[in-house]
Amino acid sequence: MKEKDKATKKRAVLMTLIKLMVFVAVIWSLYFQLRNVDWEHTKGLEIKHWWALVISFILLVPNLWMEFLKWKAITKPLNADPVLVKNAFWAGVASGFMTPNGWGNFLGRLIFFQKRETIYIIFSTALANLSQLIPTLVFGLLALLLKYGNSNSWWISTSIGGAVIILIYFYGDYILPKKRSSYPFIRRLQSIHGRYQHLKSPLLVFSFIRFLVFSSQYVFLFVAFGYDDIWFLFPQIWLIYLLTSFVPSLWSGKVLIRETAALFVFAGTVVSVPDVIVSSILIYLFNSALPAFMSSFVWLPKKR
């Protein structure tokens, strides 16, 4: 009994150290991302519609909620404790913030589950991340069609790439052999096959809703600066997300890559450079920096 108590205490100490390390890492990476921002562009800007800025910020709630529902669907077969599911979600937000395009969110989640669930957590989280890429491709293709037409090389290459990704998403698991494999890793994938099959449709639905939510957030930021033509803004935003989804961005590059993509997309339009840059910084603060900062406190150990 004493040995069990000692093991429990050691695990508690280890978890505390891990959580504190993640907290420090989030603050450190946040500093390195924001130190390269040219804050001169924020001077002299006038917010014309404060209500739009408030709506953009409030939409962070359904944005995170859609992501949480995806994670909840993943953990349903595990019959995990709801508190553990919540803490694992926020840990994933923190680890995703520190990895290229957020694909490392499984790292934080794994801490809360036993080793035998590792393959399932990694694979199903990757499936969820891939599901988020599909609406980016679909709406990005629509934006390319509206802006350049279907003869443009971008549209053609994106269509081919999108078709491949959709095929992988729905039918990629068919490459697994039906007979029991002699390779341990393949056997593990075969063993979880039935657990993730039901995930594909709900993950895709949540991803489409979430994409429309964070696209609306970005649009409302431009509305806040006086650009009211949302039918013009939405395709531009979809193009920005299409461009940034395929460029790995780590730490300081996250802000700069989105800023660069936004400047490229809005070049030659009525939208001014300062408004593009500040809107790109704000969407980053709302949807990436703030959730990561919040996550550091949500799953930090409580004082006893």
Tab-separated table of C-alpha atoms in Angstrom:
chain	number	residue	atom	x	y	z
A	1	MET	CA	0.000	0.000	0.000
A	2	LYS	CA	2.848	2.340	0.892
A	3	GLU	CA	4.590	1.588	-2.396
A	4	LYS	CA	1.378	2.415	-4.254
A	5	ASP	CA	1.086	5.723	-2.383
A	6	LYS	CA	4.705	6.549	-3.218
A	7	ALA	CA	4.109	5.782	-6.895
A	8	THR	CA	1.006	7.986	-6.860
A	9	LYS	CA	2.949	10.853	-5.258
A	10	LYS	CA	5.778	10.483	-7.774
A	11	ARG	CA	3.281	10.596	-10.623
A	12	ALA	CA	1.648	13.698	-9.130
A	13	VAL	CA	5.027	15.436	-8.842
A	14	LEU	CA	5.912	14.448	-12.415
A	15	MET	CA	2.588	15.768	-13.728
A	16	THR	CA	3.112	19.038	-11.862
A	17	LEU	CA	6.575	19.456	-13.379
A	18	ILE	CA	5.269	18.687	-16.878
A	19	LYS	CA	2.438	21.183	-16.506
A	20	LEU	CA	4.761	23.914	-15.268
A	21	MET	CA	7.174	23.214	-18.125
A	22	VAL	CA	4.341	23.525	-20.642
A	23	PHE	CA	3.236	26.804	-19.044
A	24	VAL	CA	6.755	28.234	-19.359
A	25	ALA	CA	7.048	26.937	-22.935
A	26	VAL	CA	3.758	28.595	-23.945
A	27	ILE	CA	4.828	31.954	-22.509
A	28	TRP	CA	8.261	31.640	-24.131
A	29	SER	CA	6.884	30.768	-27.580
A	30	LEU	CA	4.262	33.529	-27.311
A	31	TYR	CA	7.021	36.060	-26.615
A	32	PHE	CA	9.095	34.904	-29.592
A	33	GLN	CA	6.082	35.091	-31.905
A	34	LEU	CA	5.066	38.587	-30.896
A	35	ARG	CA	8.508	40.166	-30.654
A	36	ASN	CA	8.875	40.138	-34.470
A	37	VAL	CA	5.578	41.952	-35.032
A	38	ASP	CA	5.866	45.510	-36.331
A	39	TRP	CA	3.601	47.309	-33.867
A	40	GLU	CA	4.033	50.621	-35.710
A	41	HIS	CA	1.109	49.609	-37.930
A	42	THR	CA	-1.266	49.814	-34.969
A	43	LYS	CA	-0.693	53.549	-34.556
A	44	GLY	CA	-3.345	55.818	-35.996
A	45	LEU	CA	-5.782	53.019	-36.805
A	46	GLU	CA	-9.439	53.724	-36.214
A	47	ILE	CA	-11.948	51.051	-35.292
A	48	LYS	CA	-15.203	52.094	-36.947
A	49	HIS	CA	-17.440	49.258	-35.766
A	50	TRP	CA	-16.686	48.092	-32.238
A	51	TRP	CA	-19.605	45.667	-32.365
A	52	ALA	CA	-17.821	43.714	-35.115
A	53	LEU	CA	-14.671	43.454	-33.002
A	54	VAL	CA	-16.737	42.171	-30.067
A	55	ILE	CA	-18.514	39.587	-32.254
A	56	SER	CA	-15.173	38.376	-33.612
A	57	PHE	CA	-13.927	37.862	-30.063
A	58	ILE	CA	-17.132	36.147	-28.873
A	59	LEU	CA	-16.975	33.694	-31.788
A	60	LEU	CA	-13.893	32.246	-30.116
A	61	VAL	CA	-16.327	30.319	-27.885
A	62	PRO	CA	-18.055	28.294	-30.667
A	63	ASN	CA	-14.668	27.969	-32.380
A	64	LEU	CA	-13.179	26.199	-29.356
A	65	TRP	CA	-16.426	24.354	-28.696
A	66	MET	CA	-16.388	22.727	-32.151
A	67	GLU	CA	-12.806	21.618	-31.552
A	68	PHE	CA	-13.775	20.241	-28.139
A	69	LEU	CA	-16.713	18.321	-29.651
A	70	LYS	CA	-14.286	16.652	-32.046
A	71	TRP	CA	-12.095	15.643	-29.117
A	72	LYS	CA	-15.147	14.470	-27.153
A	73	ALA	CA	-16.183	12.248	-30.071
A	74	ILE	CA	-12.668	10.783	-30.158
A	75	THR	CA	-12.665	9.952	-26.448
A	76	LYS	CA	-16.204	8.536	-26.340
A	77	PRO	CA	-15.074	4.916	-27.013
A	78	LEU	CA	-12.548	5.228	-24.167
A	79	ASN	CA	-15.227	5.924	-21.519
A	80	ALA	CA	-12.853	8.454	-19.980
A	81	ASP	CA	-13.660	10.707	-17.037
A	82	PRO	CA	-15.135	14.060	-18.259
A	83	VAL	CA	-12.640	16.075	-16.203
A	84	LEU	CA	-9.761	14.110	-17.707
A	85	VAL	CA	-11.186	14.696	-21.202
A	86	LYS	CA	-11.399	18.441	-20.541
A	87	ASN	CA	-7.865	18.665	-19.147
A	88	ALA	CA	-6.482	16.610	-22.027
A	89	PHE	CA	-8.200	18.956	-24.482
A	90	TRP	CA	-6.568	22.045	-22.979
A	91	ALA	CA	-3.213	20.286	-22.808
A	92	GLY	CA	-3.608	19.603	-26.523
A	93	VAL	CA	-4.310	23.288	-27.142
A	94	ALA	CA	-1.027	24.145	-25.415
A	95	SER	CA	1.074	21.563	-27.271
A	96	GLY	CA	-0.601	22.387	-30.586
A	97	PHE	CA	0.331	26.040	-30.125
A	98	MET	CA	4.009	25.075	-30.016
A	99	THR	CA	4.027	22.780	-33.061
A	100	PRO	CA	3.749	23.436	-36.828
A	101	ASN	CA	0.139	24.288	-37.754
A	102	GLY	CA	-1.077	22.826	-34.450
A	103	TRP	CA	-0.588	19.208	-35.544
A	104	GLY	CA	1.210	18.372	-32.301
A	105	ASN	CA	-1.957	18.682	-30.212
A	106	PHE	CA	-1.871	14.923	-29.577
A	107	LEU	CA	1.316	15.359	-27.493
A	108	GLY	CA	-0.478	17.141	-24.673
A	109	ARG	CA	-3.435	14.781	-24.822
A	110	LEU	CA	-1.322	11.648	-24.452
A	111	ILE	CA	-0.184	12.659	-20.964
A	112	PHE	CA	-3.615	11.845	-19.550
A	113	PHE	CA	-4.066	8.393	-21.058
A	114	GLN	CA	-2.498	4.992	-20.578
A	115	LYS	CA	0.133	3.696	-22.957
A	116	ARG	CA	-2.230	1.199	-24.582
A	117	GLU	CA	-4.331	4.109	-25.901
A	118	THR	CA	-1.355	5.863	-27.545
A	119	ILE	CA	-1.928	4.620	-31.104
A	120	TYR	CA	-5.648	5.403	-30.963
A	121	ILE	CA	-5.112	8.936	-29.594
A	122	ILE	CA	-2.415	9.754	-32.157
A	123	PHE	CA	-4.279	8.300	-35.131
A	124	SER	CA	-7.711	9.714	-34.273
A	125	THR	CA	-6.254	13.154	-33.503
A	126	ALA	CA	-4.452	13.103	-36.860
A	127	LEU	CA	-7.782	12.162	-38.463
A	128	ALA	CA	-9.426	15.145	-36.749
A	129	ASN	CA	-6.658	17.457	-37.967
A	130	LEU	CA	-7.045	16.097	-41.496
A	131	SER	CA	-10.800	16.656	-41.306
A	132	GLN	CA	-10.106	20.344	-40.610
A	133	LEU	CA	-8.017	20.560	-43.773
A	134	ILE	CA	-10.907	19.413	-45.993
A	135	PRO	CA	-13.169	22.499	-45.553
A	136	THR	CA	-10.075	24.665	-46.029
A	137	LEU	CA	-9.569	22.981	-49.404
A	138	VAL	CA	-13.252	23.101	-50.384
A	139	PHE	CA	-13.755	26.782	-49.599
A	140	GLY	CA	-10.265	27.619	-50.837
A	141	LEU	CA	-11.137	26.043	-54.198
A	142	LEU	CA	-14.332	28.082	-54.317
A	143	ALA	CA	-12.344	31.249	-53.610
A	144	LEU	CA	-9.809	30.393	-56.327
A	145	LEU	CA	-12.656	29.753	-58.766
A	146	LEU	CA	-14.267	33.104	-57.974
A	147	LYS	CA	-11.004	35.019	-58.214
A	148	TYR	CA	-9.090	33.308	-61.020
A	149	GLY	CA	-11.450	30.895	-62.790
A	150	ASN	CA	-11.111	27.135	-63.195
A	151	SER	CA	-8.316	27.351	-65.780
A	152	ASN	CA	-5.858	28.742	-63.247
A	153	SER	CA	-2.966	26.403	-62.360
A	154	TRP	CA	-3.568	27.018	-58.638
A	155	TRP	CA	-7.150	25.825	-58.968
A	156	ILE	CA	-6.131	22.723	-60.919
A	157	SER	CA	-3.303	21.710	-58.550
A	158	THR	CA	-5.427	22.417	-55.461
A	159	SER	CA	-8.289	20.354	-56.923
A	160	ILE	CA	-5.983	17.394	-57.473
A	161	GLY	CA	-4.458	17.735	-54.007
A	162	GLY	CA	-7.887	18.124	-52.436
A	163	ALA	CA	-9.209	15.013	-54.163
A	164	VAL	CA	-6.225	13.007	-52.915
A	165	ILE	CA	-6.678	14.221	-49.321
A	166	ILE	CA	-10.416	13.457	-49.353
A	167	LEU	CA	-9.731	9.955	-50.696
A	168	ILE	CA	-7.120	9.393	-47.980
A	169	TYR	CA	-9.543	10.646	-45.326
A	170	PHE	CA	-12.406	8.349	-46.300
A	171	TYR	CA	-10.598	5.362	-47.793
A	172	GLY	CA	-7.012	5.487	-46.520
A	173	ASP	CA	-7.630	2.751	-43.969
A	174	TYR	CA	-8.477	0.291	-46.743
A	175	ILE	CA	-4.757	-0.117	-47.395
A	176	LEU	CA	-4.558	-2.051	-44.112
A	177	PRO	CA	-4.378	-5.804	-44.746
A	178	LYS	CA	-7.492	-7.739	-43.751
A	179	LYS	CA	-5.453	-10.601	-42.346
A	180	ARG	CA	-3.777	-10.186	-38.981
A	181	SER	CA	-0.364	-8.651	-39.634
A	182	SER	CA	2.894	-9.945	-38.206
A	183	TYR	CA	4.059	-6.365	-37.581
A	184	PRO	CA	3.064	-5.023	-34.124
A	185	PHE	CA	2.342	-1.478	-35.351
A	186	ILE	CA	0.063	-2.701	-38.163
A	187	ARG	CA	-1.712	-5.002	-35.698
A	188	ARG	CA	-2.398	-2.022	-33.418
A	189	LEU	CA	-3.909	-0.100	-36.321
A	190	GLN	CA	-6.026	-3.119	-37.205
A	191	SER	CA	-7.216	-3.369	-33.604
A	192	ILE	CA	-8.474	0.247	-33.487
A	193	HIS	CA	-10.024	0.167	-36.966
A	194	GLY	CA	-13.552	-0.249	-35.659
A	195	ARG	CA	-13.158	2.528	-33.083
A	196	TYR	CA	-12.344	5.351	-35.492
A	197	GLN	CA	-14.611	4.358	-38.408
A	198	HIS	CA	-17.611	6.121	-36.879
A	199	LEU	CA	-15.577	9.307	-36.317
A	200	LYS	CA	-15.163	10.402	-39.929
A	201	SER	CA	-18.589	11.959	-40.537
A	202	PRO	CA	-19.014	13.839	-37.217
A	203	LEU	CA	-15.423	15.104	-37.330
A	204	LEU	CA	-16.022	16.473	-40.817
A	205	VAL	CA	-19.298	18.170	-39.813
A	206	PHE	CA	-17.678	19.835	-36.790
A	207	SER	CA	-14.718	20.886	-38.954
A	208	PHE	CA	-16.931	22.562	-41.568
A	209	ILE	CA	-18.840	24.451	-38.871
A	210	ARG	CA	-15.604	25.469	-37.169
A	211	PHE	CA	-14.101	26.675	-40.455
A	212	LEU	CA	-17.109	28.920	-41.084
A	213	VAL	CA	-16.847	30.235	-37.527
A	214	PHE	CA	-13.178	31.237	-37.634
A	215	SER	CA	-13.598	32.572	-41.189
A	216	SER	CA	-16.378	34.790	-39.842
A	217	GLN	CA	-14.105	35.923	-37.020
A	218	TYR	CA	-11.510	37.096	-39.533
A	219	VAL	CA	-14.170	38.814	-41.678
A	220	PHE	CA	-15.632	40.669	-38.688
A	221	LEU	CA	-12.181	42.052	-37.881
A	222	PHE	CA	-12.069	43.698	-41.312
A	223	VAL	CA	-15.644	44.918	-40.820
A	224	ALA	CA	-14.465	46.519	-37.574
A	225	PHE	CA	-12.038	48.629	-39.634
A	226	GLY	CA	-14.784	49.785	-41.993
A	227	TYR	CA	-14.821	47.175	-44.784
A	228	ASP	CA	-18.476	46.173	-45.059
A	229	ASP	CA	-18.527	44.036	-48.224
A	230	ILE	CA	-18.525	40.588	-46.622
A	231	TRP	CA	-19.089	38.862	-49.992
A	232	PHE	CA	-15.753	40.272	-51.086
A	233	LEU	CA	-14.046	39.507	-47.763
A	234	PHE	CA	-15.017	35.849	-47.339
A	235	PRO	CA	-13.264	34.530	-50.499
A	236	GLN	CA	-10.116	36.482	-49.592
A	237	ILE	CA	-10.123	34.966	-46.102
A	238	TRP	CA	-10.587	31.467	-47.527
A	239	LEU	CA	-7.584	32.029	-49.786
A	240	ILE	CA	-5.469	33.117	-46.816
A	241	TYR	CA	-6.347	29.954	-44.897
A	242	LEU	CA	-5.669	27.846	-47.985
A	243	LEU	CA	-2.191	29.346	-48.363
A	244	THR	CA	-1.245	29.137	-44.683
A	245	SER	CA	-2.506	25.560	-44.256
A	246	PHE	CA	0.235	24.204	-46.482
A	247	VAL	CA	3.122	26.223	-45.069
A	248	PRO	CA	4.592	24.723	-41.855
A	249	SER	CA	4.867	27.490	-39.280
A	250	LEU	CA	6.651	27.189	-35.971
A	251	TRP	CA	6.826	29.808	-33.217
A	252	SER	CA	7.701	33.216	-34.691
A	253	GLY	CA	6.723	32.147	-38.197
A	254	LYS	CA	3.034	31.679	-37.385
A	255	VAL	CA	2.220	35.380	-37.255
A	256	LEU	CA	4.522	36.374	-40.098
A	257	ILE	CA	3.298	33.671	-42.503
A	258	ARG	CA	-0.362	34.585	-42.049
A	259	GLU	CA	0.514	38.274	-42.318
A	260	THR	CA	2.465	37.652	-45.540
A	261	ALA	CA	-0.332	35.518	-47.027
A	262	ALA	CA	-2.912	38.174	-46.160
A	263	LEU	CA	-0.831	40.935	-47.764
A	264	PHE	CA	-0.470	38.814	-50.910
A	265	VAL	CA	-4.197	38.075	-51.147
A	266	PHE	CA	-5.307	41.666	-50.498
A	267	ALA	CA	-2.662	43.233	-52.763
A	268	GLY	CA	-4.264	45.630	-55.249
A	269	THR	CA	-7.567	45.822	-53.366
A	270	VAL	CA	-9.147	48.661	-51.392
A	271	VAL	CA	-8.002	47.112	-48.095
A	272	SER	CA	-5.042	49.041	-46.682
A	273	VAL	CA	-1.802	47.365	-45.593
A	274	PRO	CA	-2.064	48.466	-41.913
A	275	ASP	CA	-5.614	47.070	-41.679
A	276	VAL	CA	-4.485	43.749	-43.177
A	277	ILE	CA	-1.557	43.448	-40.771
A	278	VAL	CA	-3.490	44.415	-37.640
A	279	SER	CA	-6.418	42.120	-38.516
A	280	SER	CA	-3.959	39.249	-39.025
A	281	ILE	CA	-2.348	39.937	-35.654
A	282	LEU	CA	-5.730	40.120	-33.914
A	283	ILE	CA	-7.003	36.839	-35.392
A	284	TYR	CA	-3.788	35.218	-34.195
A	285	LEU	CA	-4.215	36.650	-30.690
A	286	PHE	CA	-7.879	35.603	-30.518
A	287	ASN	CA	-7.626	32.078	-31.931
A	288	SER	CA	-4.084	30.949	-31.097
A	289	ALA	CA	-2.374	32.974	-28.395
A	290	LEU	CA	-5.329	33.483	-26.047
A	291	PRO	CA	-6.501	29.816	-26.007
A	292	ALA	CA	-2.901	28.665	-25.450
A	293	PHE	CA	-2.482	31.145	-22.613
A	294	MET	CA	-5.818	30.083	-21.096
A	295	SER	CA	-4.874	26.421	-21.373
A	296	SER	CA	-1.793	26.992	-19.254
A	297	PHE	CA	-4.006	27.983	-16.324
A	298	VAL	CA	-6.888	25.569	-16.902
A	299	TRP	CA	-4.819	22.435	-16.510
A	300	LEU	CA	-2.181	23.713	-14.079
A	301	PRO	CA	-2.399	21.849	-10.755
A	302	LYS	CA	-4.709	23.327	-8.160
A	303	LYS	CA	-3.398	24.208	-4.735
A	304	ARG	CA	-4.450	21.800	-2.026
